[in-house]
CSV table of C-alpha atoms in Angstrom, one decimal:
chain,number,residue,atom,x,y,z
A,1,UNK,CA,1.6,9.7,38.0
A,2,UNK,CA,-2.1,9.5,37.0
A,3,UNK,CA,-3.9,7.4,39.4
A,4,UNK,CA,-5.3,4.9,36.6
A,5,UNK,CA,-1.3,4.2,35.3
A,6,UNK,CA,-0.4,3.8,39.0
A,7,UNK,CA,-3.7,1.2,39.1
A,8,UNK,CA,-2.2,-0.9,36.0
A,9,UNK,CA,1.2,-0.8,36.6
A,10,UNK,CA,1.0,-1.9,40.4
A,11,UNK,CA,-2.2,-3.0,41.4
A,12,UNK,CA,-4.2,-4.7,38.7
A,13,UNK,CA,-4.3,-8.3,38.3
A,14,UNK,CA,-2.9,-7.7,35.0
A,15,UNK,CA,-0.2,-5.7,36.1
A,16,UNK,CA,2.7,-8.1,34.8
A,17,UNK,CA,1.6,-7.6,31.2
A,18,UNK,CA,1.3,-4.4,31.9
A,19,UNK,CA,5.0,-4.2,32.8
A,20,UNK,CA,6.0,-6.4,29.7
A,21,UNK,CA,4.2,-4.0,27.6
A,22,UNK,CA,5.6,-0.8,28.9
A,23,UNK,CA,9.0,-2.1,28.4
A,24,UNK,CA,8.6,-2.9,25.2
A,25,UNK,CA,6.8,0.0,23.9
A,26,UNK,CA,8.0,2.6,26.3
A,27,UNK,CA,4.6,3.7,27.2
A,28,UNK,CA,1.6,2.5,29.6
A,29,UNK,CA,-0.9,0.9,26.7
A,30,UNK,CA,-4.6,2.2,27.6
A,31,UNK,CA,-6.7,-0.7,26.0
A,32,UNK,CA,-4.8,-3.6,26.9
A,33,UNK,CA,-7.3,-5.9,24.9
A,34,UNK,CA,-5.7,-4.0,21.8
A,35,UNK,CA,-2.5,-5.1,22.6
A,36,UNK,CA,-3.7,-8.9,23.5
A,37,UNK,CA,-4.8,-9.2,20.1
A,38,UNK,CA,-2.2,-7.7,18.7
A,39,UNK,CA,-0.1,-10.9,19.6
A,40,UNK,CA,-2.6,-13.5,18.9
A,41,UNK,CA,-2.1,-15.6,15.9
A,42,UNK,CA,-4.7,-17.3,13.9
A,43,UNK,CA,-3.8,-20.4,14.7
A,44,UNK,CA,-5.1,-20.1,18.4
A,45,UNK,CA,-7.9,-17.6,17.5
A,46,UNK,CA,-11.5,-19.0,18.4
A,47,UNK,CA,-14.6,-18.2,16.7
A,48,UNK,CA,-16.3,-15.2,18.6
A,49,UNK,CA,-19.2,-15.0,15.9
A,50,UNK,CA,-19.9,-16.4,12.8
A,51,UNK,CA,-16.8,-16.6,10.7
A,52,UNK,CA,-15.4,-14.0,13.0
A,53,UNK,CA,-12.0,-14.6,14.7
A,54,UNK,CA,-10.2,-12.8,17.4
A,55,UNK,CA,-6.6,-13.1,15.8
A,56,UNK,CA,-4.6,-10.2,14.5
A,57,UNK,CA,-5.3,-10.3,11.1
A,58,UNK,CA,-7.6,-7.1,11.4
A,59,UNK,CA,-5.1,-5.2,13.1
A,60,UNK,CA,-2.1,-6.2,11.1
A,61,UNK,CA,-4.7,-4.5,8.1
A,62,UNK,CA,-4.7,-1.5,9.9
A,63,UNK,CA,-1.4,-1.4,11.2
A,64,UNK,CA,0.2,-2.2,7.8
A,65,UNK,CA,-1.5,1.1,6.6
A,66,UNK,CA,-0.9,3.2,9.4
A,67,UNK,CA,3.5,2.3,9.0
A,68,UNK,CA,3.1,2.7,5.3
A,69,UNK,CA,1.6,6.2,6.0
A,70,UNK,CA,4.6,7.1,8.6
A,71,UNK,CA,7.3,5.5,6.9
A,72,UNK,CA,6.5,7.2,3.6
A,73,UNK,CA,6.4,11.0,5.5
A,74,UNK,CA,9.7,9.9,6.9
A,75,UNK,CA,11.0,9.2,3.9
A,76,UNK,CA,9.7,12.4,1.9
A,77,UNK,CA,11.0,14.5,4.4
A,78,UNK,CA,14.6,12.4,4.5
A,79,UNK,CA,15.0,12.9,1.0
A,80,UNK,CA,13.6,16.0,-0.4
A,81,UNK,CA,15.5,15.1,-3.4
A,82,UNK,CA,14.5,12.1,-4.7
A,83,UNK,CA,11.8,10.8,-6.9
A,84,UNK,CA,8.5,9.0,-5.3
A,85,UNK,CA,10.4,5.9,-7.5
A,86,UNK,CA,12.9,6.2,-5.3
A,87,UNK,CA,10.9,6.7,-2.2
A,88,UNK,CA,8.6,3.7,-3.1
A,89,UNK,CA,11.6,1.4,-3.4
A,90,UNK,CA,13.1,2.7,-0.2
A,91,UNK,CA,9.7,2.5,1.5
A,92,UNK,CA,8.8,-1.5,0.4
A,93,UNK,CA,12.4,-2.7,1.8
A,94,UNK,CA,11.3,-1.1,5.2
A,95,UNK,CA,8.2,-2.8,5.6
A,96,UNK,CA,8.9,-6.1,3.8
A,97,UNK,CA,7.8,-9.0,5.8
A,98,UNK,CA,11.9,-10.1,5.9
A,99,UNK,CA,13.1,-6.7,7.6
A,100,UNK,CA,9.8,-6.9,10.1
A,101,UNK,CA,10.5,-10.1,10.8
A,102,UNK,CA,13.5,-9.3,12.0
A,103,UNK,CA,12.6,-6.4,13.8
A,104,UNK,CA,9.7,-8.7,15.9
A,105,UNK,CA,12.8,-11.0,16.3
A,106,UNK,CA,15.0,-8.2,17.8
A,107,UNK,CA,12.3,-6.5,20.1
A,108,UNK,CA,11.4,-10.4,21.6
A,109,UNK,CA,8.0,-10.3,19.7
A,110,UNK,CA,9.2,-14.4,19.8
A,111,UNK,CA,8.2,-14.5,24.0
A,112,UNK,CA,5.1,-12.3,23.6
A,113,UNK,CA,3.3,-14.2,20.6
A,114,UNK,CA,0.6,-16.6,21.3
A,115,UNK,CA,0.4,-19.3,18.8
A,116,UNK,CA,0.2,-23.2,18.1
A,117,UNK,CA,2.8,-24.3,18.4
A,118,UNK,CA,2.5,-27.5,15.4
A,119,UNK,CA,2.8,-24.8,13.0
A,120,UNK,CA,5.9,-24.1,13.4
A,121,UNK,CA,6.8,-27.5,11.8
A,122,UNK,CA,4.5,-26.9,8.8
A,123,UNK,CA,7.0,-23.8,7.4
A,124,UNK,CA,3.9,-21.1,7.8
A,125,UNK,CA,5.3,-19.4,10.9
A,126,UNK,CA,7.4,-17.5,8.5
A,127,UNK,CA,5.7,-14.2,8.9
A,128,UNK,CA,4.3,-14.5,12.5
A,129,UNK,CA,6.8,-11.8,14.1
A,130,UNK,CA,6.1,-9.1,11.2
A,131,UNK,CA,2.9,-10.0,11.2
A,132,UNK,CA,2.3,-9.1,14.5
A,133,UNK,CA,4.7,-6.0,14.6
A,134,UNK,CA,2.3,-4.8,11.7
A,135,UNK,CA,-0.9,-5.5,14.1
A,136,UNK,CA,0.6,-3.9,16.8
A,137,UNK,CA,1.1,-0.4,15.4
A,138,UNK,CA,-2.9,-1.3,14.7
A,139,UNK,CA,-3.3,-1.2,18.5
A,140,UNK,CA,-0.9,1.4,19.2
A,141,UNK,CA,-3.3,3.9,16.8
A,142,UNK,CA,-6.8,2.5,17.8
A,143,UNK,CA,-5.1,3.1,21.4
A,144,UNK,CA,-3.3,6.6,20.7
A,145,UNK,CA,-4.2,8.1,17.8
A,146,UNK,CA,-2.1,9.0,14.9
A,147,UNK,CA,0.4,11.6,15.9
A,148,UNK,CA,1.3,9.5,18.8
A,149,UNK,CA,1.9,6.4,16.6
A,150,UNK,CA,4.3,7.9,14.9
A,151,UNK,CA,6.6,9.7,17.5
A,152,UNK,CA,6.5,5.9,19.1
A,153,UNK,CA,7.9,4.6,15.2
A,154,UNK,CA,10.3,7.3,14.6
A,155,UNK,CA,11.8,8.0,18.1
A,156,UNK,CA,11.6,3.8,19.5
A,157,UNK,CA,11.4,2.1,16.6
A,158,UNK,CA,13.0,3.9,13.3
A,159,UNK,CA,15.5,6.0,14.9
A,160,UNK,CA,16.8,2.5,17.0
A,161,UNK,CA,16.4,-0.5,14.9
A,162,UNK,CA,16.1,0.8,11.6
A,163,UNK,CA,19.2,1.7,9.5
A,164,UNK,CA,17.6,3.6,6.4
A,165,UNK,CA,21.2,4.0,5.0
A,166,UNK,CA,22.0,0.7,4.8
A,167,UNK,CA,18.5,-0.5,3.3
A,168,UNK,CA,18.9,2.2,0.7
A,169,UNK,CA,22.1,0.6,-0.2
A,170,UNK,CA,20.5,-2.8,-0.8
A,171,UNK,CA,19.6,-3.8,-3.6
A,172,UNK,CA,16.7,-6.3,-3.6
A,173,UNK,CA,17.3,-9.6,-4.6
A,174,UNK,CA,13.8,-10.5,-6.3
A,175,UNK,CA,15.6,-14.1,-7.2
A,176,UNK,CA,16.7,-14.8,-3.9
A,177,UNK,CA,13.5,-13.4,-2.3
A,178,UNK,CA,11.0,-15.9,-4.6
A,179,UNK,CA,13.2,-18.6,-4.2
A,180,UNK,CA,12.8,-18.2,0.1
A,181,UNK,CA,9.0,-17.5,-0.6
A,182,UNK,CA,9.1,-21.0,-2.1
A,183,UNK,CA,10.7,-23.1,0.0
A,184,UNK,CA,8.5,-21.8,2.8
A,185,UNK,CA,5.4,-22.4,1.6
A,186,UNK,CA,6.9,-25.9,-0.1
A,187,UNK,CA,6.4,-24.8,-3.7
A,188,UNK,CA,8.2,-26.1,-6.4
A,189,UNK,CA,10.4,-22.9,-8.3
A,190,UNK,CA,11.9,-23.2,-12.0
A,191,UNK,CA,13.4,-20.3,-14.0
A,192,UNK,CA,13.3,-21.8,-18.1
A,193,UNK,CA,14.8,-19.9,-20.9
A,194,UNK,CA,12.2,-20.6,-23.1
A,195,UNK,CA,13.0,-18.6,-26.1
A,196,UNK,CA,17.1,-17.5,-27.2
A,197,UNK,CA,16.3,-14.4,-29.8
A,198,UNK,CA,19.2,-12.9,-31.7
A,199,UNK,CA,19.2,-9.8,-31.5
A,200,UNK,CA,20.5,-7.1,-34.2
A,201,UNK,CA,24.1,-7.2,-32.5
A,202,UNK,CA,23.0,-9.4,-29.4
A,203,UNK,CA,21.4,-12.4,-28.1
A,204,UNK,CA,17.8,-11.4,-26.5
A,205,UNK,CA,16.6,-14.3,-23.7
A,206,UNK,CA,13.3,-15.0,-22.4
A,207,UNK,CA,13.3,-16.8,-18.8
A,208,UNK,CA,9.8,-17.6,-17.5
A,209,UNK,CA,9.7,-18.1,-13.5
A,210,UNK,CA,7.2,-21.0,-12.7
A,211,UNK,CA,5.8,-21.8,-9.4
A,212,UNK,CA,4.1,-24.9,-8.8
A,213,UNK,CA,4.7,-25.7,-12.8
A,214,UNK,CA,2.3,-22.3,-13.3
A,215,UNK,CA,4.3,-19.7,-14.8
A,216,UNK,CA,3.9,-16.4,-12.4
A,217,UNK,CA,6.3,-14.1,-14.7
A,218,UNK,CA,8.6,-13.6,-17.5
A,219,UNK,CA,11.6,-11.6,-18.8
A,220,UNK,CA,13.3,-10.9,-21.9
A,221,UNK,CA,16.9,-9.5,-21.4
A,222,UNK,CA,20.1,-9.2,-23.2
A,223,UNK,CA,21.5,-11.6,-20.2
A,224,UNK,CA,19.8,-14.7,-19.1
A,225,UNK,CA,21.0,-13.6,-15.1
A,226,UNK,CA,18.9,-10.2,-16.6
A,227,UNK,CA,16.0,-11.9,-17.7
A,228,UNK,CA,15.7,-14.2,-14.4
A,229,UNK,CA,16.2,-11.4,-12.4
A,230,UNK,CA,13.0,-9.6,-13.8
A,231,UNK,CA,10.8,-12.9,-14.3
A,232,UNK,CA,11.6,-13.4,-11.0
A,233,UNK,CA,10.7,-9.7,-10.0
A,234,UNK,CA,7.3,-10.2,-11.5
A,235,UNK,CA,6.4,-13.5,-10.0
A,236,UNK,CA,6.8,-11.7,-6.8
A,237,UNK,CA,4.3,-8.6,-7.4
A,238,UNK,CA,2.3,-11.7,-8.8
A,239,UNK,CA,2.4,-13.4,-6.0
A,240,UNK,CA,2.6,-10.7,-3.1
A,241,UNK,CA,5.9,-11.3,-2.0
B,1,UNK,CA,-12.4,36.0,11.5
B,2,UNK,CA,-8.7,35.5,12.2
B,3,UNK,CA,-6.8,38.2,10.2
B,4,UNK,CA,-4.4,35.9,8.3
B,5,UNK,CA,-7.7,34.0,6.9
B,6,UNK,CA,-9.0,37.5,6.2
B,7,UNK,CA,-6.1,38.9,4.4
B,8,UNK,CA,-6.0,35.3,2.6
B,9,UNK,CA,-9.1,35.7,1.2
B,10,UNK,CA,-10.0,39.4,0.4
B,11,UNK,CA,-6.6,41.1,0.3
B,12,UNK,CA,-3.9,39.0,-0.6
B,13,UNK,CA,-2.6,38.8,-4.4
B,14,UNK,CA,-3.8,35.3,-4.5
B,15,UNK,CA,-7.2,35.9,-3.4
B,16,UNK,CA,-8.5,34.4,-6.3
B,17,UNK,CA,-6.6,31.1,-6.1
B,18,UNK,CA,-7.5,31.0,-2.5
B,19,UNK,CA,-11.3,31.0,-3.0
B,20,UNK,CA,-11.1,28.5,-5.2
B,21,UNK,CA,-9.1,26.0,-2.8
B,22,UNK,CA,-11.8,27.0,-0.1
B,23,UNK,CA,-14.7,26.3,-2.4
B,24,UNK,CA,-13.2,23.1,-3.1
B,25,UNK,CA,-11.6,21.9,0.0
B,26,UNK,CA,-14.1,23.3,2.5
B,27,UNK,CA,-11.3,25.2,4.5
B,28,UNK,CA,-8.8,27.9,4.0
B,29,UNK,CA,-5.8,26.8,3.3
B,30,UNK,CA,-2.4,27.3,5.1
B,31,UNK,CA,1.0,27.0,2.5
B,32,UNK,CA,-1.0,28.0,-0.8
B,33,UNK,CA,2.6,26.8,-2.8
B,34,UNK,CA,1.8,22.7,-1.8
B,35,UNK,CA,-1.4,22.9,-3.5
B,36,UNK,CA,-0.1,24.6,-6.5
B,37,UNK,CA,2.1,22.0,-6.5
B,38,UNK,CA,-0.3,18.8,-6.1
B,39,UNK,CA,-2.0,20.3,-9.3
B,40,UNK,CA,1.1,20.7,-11.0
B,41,UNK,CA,1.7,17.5,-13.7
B,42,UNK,CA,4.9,16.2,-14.3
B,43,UNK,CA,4.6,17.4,-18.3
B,44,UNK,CA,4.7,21.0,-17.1
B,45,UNK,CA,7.6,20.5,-14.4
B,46,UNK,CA,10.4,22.3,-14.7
B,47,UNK,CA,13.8,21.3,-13.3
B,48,UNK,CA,14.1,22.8,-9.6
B,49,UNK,CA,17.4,20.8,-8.6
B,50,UNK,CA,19.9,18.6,-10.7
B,51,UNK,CA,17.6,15.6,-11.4
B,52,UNK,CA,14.8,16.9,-9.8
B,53,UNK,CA,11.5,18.3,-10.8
B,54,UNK,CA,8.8,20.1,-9.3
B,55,UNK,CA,5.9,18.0,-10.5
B,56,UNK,CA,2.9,16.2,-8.1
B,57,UNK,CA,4.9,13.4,-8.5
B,58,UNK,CA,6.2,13.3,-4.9
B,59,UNK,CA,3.1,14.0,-3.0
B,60,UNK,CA,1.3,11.6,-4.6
B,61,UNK,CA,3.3,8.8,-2.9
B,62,UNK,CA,2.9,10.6,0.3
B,63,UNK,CA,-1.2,11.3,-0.6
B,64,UNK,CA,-1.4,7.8,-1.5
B,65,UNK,CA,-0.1,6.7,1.7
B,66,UNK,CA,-2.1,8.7,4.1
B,67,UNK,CA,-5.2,8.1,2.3
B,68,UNK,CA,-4.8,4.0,2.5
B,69,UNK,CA,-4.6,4.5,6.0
B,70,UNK,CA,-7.5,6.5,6.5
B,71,UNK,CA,-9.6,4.2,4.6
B,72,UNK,CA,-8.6,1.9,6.1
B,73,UNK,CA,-9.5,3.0,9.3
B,74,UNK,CA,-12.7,3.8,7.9
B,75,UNK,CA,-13.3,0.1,7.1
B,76,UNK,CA,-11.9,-1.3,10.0
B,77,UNK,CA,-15.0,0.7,12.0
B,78,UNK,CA,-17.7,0.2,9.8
B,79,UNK,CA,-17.1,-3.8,9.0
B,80,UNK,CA,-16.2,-4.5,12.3
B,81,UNK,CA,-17.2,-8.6,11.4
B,82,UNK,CA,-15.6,-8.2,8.1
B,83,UNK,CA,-11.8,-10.3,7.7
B,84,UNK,CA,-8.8,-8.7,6.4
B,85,UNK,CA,-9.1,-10.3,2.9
B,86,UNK,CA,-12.6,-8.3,2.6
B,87,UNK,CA,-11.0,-5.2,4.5
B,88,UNK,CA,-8.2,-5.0,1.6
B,89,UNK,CA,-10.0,-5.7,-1.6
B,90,UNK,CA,-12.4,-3.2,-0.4
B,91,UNK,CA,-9.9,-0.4,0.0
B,92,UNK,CA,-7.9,-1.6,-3.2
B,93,UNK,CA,-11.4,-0.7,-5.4
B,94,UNK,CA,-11.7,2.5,-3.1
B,95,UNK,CA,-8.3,3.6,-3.9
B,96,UNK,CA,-8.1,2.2,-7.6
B,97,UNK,CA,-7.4,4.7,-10.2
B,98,UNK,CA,-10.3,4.2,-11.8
B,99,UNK,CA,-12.1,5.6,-9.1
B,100,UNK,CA,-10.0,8.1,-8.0
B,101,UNK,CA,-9.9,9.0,-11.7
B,102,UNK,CA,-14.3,9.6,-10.8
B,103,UNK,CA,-13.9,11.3,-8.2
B,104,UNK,CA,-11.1,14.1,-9.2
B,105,UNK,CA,-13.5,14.5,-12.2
B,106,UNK,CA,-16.2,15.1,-10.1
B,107,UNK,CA,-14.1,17.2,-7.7
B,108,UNK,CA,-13.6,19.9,-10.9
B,109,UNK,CA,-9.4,18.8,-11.2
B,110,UNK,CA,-10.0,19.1,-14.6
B,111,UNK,CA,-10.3,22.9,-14.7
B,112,UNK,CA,-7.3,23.0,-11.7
B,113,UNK,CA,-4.8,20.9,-13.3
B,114,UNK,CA,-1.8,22.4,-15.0
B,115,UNK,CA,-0.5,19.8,-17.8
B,116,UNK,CA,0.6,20.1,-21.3
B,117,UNK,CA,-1.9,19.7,-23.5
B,118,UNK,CA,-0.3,17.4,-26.1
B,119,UNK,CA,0.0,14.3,-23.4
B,120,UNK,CA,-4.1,14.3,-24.3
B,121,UNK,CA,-3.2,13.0,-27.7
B,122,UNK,CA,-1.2,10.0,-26.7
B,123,UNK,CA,-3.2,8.7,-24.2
B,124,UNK,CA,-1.0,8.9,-21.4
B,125,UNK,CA,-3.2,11.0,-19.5
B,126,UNK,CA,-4.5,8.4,-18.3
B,127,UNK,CA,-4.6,8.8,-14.0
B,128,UNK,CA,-4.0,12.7,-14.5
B,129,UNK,CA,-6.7,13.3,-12.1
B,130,UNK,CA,-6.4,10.1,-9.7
B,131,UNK,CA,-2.8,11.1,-9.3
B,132,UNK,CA,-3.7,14.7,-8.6
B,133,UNK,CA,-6.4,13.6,-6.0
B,134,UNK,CA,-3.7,11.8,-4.3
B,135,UNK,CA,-1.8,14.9,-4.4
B,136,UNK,CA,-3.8,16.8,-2.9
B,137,UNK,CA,-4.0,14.4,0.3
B,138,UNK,CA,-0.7,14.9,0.7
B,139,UNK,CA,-0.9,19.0,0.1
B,140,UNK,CA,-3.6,18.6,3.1
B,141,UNK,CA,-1.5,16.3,5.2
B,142,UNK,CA,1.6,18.5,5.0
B,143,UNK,CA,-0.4,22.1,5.4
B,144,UNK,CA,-2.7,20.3,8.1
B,145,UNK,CA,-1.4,17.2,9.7
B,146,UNK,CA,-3.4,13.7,10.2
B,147,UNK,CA,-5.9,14.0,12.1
B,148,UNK,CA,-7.4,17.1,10.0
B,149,UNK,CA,-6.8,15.3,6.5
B,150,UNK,CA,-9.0,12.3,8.2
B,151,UNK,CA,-12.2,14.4,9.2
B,152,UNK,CA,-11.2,16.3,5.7
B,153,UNK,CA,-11.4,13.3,3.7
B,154,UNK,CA,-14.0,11.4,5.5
B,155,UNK,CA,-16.5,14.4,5.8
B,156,UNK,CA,-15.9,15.8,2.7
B,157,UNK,CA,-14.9,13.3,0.4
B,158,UNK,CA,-15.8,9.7,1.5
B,159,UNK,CA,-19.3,10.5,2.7
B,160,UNK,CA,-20.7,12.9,0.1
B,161,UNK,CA,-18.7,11.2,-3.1
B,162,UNK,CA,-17.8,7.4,-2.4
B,163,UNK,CA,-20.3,4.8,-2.6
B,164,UNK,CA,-18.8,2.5,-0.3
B,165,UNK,CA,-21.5,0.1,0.0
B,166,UNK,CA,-22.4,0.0,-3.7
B,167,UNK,CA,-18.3,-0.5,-4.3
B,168,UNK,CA,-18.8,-3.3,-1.8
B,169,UNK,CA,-20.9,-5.1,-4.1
B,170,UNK,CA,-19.2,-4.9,-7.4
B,171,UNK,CA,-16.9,-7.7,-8.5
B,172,UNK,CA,-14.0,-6.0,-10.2
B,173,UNK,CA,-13.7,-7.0,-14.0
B,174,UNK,CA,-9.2,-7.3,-13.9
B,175,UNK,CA,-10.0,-8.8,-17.7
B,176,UNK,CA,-11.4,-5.4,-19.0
B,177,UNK,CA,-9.2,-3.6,-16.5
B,178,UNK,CA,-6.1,-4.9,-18.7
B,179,UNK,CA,-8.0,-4.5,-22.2
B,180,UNK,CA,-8.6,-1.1,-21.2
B,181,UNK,CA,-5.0,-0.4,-20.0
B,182,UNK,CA,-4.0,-1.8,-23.2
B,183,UNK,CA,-5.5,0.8,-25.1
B,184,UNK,CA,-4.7,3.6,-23.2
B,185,UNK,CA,-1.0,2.3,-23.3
B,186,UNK,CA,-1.1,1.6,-27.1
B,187,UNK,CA,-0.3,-2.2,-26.3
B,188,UNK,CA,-1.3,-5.7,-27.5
B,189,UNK,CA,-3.4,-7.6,-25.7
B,190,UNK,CA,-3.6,-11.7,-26.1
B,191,UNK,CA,-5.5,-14.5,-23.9
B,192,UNK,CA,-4.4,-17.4,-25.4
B,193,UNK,CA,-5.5,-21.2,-24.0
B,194,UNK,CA,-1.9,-22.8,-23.9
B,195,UNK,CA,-3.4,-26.1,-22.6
B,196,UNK,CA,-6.5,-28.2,-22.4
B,197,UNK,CA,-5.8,-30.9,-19.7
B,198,UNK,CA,-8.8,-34.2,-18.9
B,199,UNK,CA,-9.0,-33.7,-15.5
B,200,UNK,CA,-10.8,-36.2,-13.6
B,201,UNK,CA,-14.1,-35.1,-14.1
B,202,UNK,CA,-14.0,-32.0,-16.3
B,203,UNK,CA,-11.8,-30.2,-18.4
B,204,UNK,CA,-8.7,-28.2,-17.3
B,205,UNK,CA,-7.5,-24.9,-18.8
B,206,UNK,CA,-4.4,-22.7,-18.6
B,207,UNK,CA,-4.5,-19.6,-20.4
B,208,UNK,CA,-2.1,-16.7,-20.5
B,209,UNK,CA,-2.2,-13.6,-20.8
B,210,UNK,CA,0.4,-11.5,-22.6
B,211,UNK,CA,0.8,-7.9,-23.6
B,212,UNK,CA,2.8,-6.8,-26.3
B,213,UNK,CA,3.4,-10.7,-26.7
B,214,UNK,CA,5.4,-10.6,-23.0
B,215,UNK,CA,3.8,-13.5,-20.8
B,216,UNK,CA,2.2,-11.3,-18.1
B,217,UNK,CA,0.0,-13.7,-16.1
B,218,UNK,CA,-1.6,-17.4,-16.4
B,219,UNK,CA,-4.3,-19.1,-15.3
B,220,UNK,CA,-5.6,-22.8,-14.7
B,221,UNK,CA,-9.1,-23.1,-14.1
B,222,UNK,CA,-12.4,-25.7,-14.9
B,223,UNK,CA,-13.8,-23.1,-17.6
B,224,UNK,CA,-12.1,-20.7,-20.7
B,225,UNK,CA,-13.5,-17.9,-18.3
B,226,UNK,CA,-12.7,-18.5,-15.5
B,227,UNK,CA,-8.8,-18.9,-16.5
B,228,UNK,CA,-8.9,-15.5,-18.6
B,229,UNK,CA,-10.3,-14.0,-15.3
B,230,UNK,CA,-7.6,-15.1,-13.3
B,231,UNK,CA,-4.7,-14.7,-15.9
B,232,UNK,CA,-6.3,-11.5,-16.6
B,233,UNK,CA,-5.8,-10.7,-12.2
B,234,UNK,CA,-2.4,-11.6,-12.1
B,235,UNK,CA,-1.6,-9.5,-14.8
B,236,UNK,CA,-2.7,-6.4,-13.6
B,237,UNK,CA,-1.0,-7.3,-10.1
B,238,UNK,CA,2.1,-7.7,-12.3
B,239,UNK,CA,1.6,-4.6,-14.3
B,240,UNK,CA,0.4,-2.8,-10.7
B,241,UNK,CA,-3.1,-1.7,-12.6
């Protein structure tokens, strides 16, 4: 064992994180600053220069590139049959804040997460543990590099937590999905047929999916469930979701 | 001179190919048949596999990938005081197709880019040499791995063709964005004021924008411009412009 892994592990003062960090990640982190902010949330970050704050937003930037980039190699290698429309689908269920979420949740991202605690009354913890999965694959690559990140995601995260299968077998429920959105950030959600059409042999509707009373997207389908379903698909790449 | 470079370049049936890759990549490179393929266009693909076609299609998802994460690394190091809003709508008008669409002009994709010539008429041509560009990344990425695509695109791209700072300064005009997508897509474009609301002080407006009379973003806002501008955002997030 290198002399400065023996130092952090058993003689530094920080040598408990160290330990909480190697189990989680299965490696020794170098810059252990990296991985501090990785798990701070804005909502305890100070100022540390003008309009400048140490939380993990930057990181979760970065890190939300750096998985996009892995996952999508993964997946073109996986399926060396199927269309990048296929492998963009597949790709956004990985990474959408619901399945990280879950995946801080599993690794115990819950424990390791500084934050204040009166938000979690307020509905905008929502993406806290995804948020900081994202940041912390930002400090694995500022610590590691590249190629290292992504043996870490494929052999200790993908390979363990992830079921591709499955998630390819899901279809996303857009409806469900803005509905969620909604409710956690306390937004009001109507779906409105606003116009019945007929149609040369069937009846056309168009459903308008309004947040807030502002109307975020619309659908015209040959069912109104149809026409929801893709009003309700836009008003999520409206609103981010 | 290693011999396989040598035999590459002077020797090899595809000598000619070859020196043109080197001219414009800077480097020799490794599987010649990935870059053939990232300059290959989806109108000229040919059936390889039931329901699968050997067109740039797929390595532009992976290109795209790789090259969001290196910029934004890049941006993570040079605005180092910068929040992740800024960090992200920077990349986004880095990455745009408008831009990309600039630089693989620049780059000469126009002479290297095999595509039928008839799409030319109906204007779907459109990101013919943004998507190659992308393409190409993930040629590199494949042939070279990460780290060399990086210092590739960084070194030879970002530096010598991308004016990052002048980017930096330019508000992106979504309202001609959309007009402009209209027309290249043959499609209707309408900003109409649905509502003029007293506020308490001034005057409220809501207007929508719809193409091909389909509701594709609104906007409420103190001024008629203002609320084009911002129906005119959400519908190119909605339409992924």
């Amino acid at each position: 064992m290198p002399i400065s892994r023996f130092y952090k592990l058993y003689l530094s003062p920080n040598r408990k994180h160290v330990k909480v960090l190697k189990n989680l990640l299965g490696f020794v982190p170098g810059n252990l600053s990296l991985y501090r902010l990785a798990f701070r949330h804005k909502s305890v970050a100070q100022n540390i220069k003008k309009g400048v704050k140490n939380s993990n937003e930057r990181l979760e930037f970065l890190g939300d590139a750096v998985l996009g980039s892995v996952v999508a190699e993964v997946l073109f290698k996986l399926y060396p049959y199927e269309d990048e429309g296929f492998l963009t689908e597949l790709r956004s269920k990985i990474v959408s804040r619901n399945n990280l979420n879950q995946l801080g949740r599993k690794l115990g991202f819950d424990k390791l997460i500084e934050f204040d605690t009166k938000i979690m009354n307020t509905g905008r913890q929502g993406s806290l543990l995804g948020d900081a999965f994202e940041a912390l694959i930002g400090a694995v690559y500022l610590d590691k590099g590249y190629d290292f990140t992504r043996n870490f995601l494929v052999n200790h995260i993908i390979k363990s937590h992830i079921d591709i299968h499955t998630l390819e077998q899901t279809e996303t429920n857009f409806k469900s999905k803005l509905i969620e959105w909604c409710q956690r950030h306390s937004k009001d959600i109507s779906f409105d047929v606003i116009e019945n059409q007929e149609g040369e042999s069937a009846k056309l509707f168009t459903v308008q999916a309004s947040v807030d009373g502002e109307i975020m997207g619309s659908g015209k389908e040959f069912s109104k469930k149809n026409a929801e379903k893709l009003a309700a698909e836009k008003a999520c790449a409206a609103l981010g979701i």
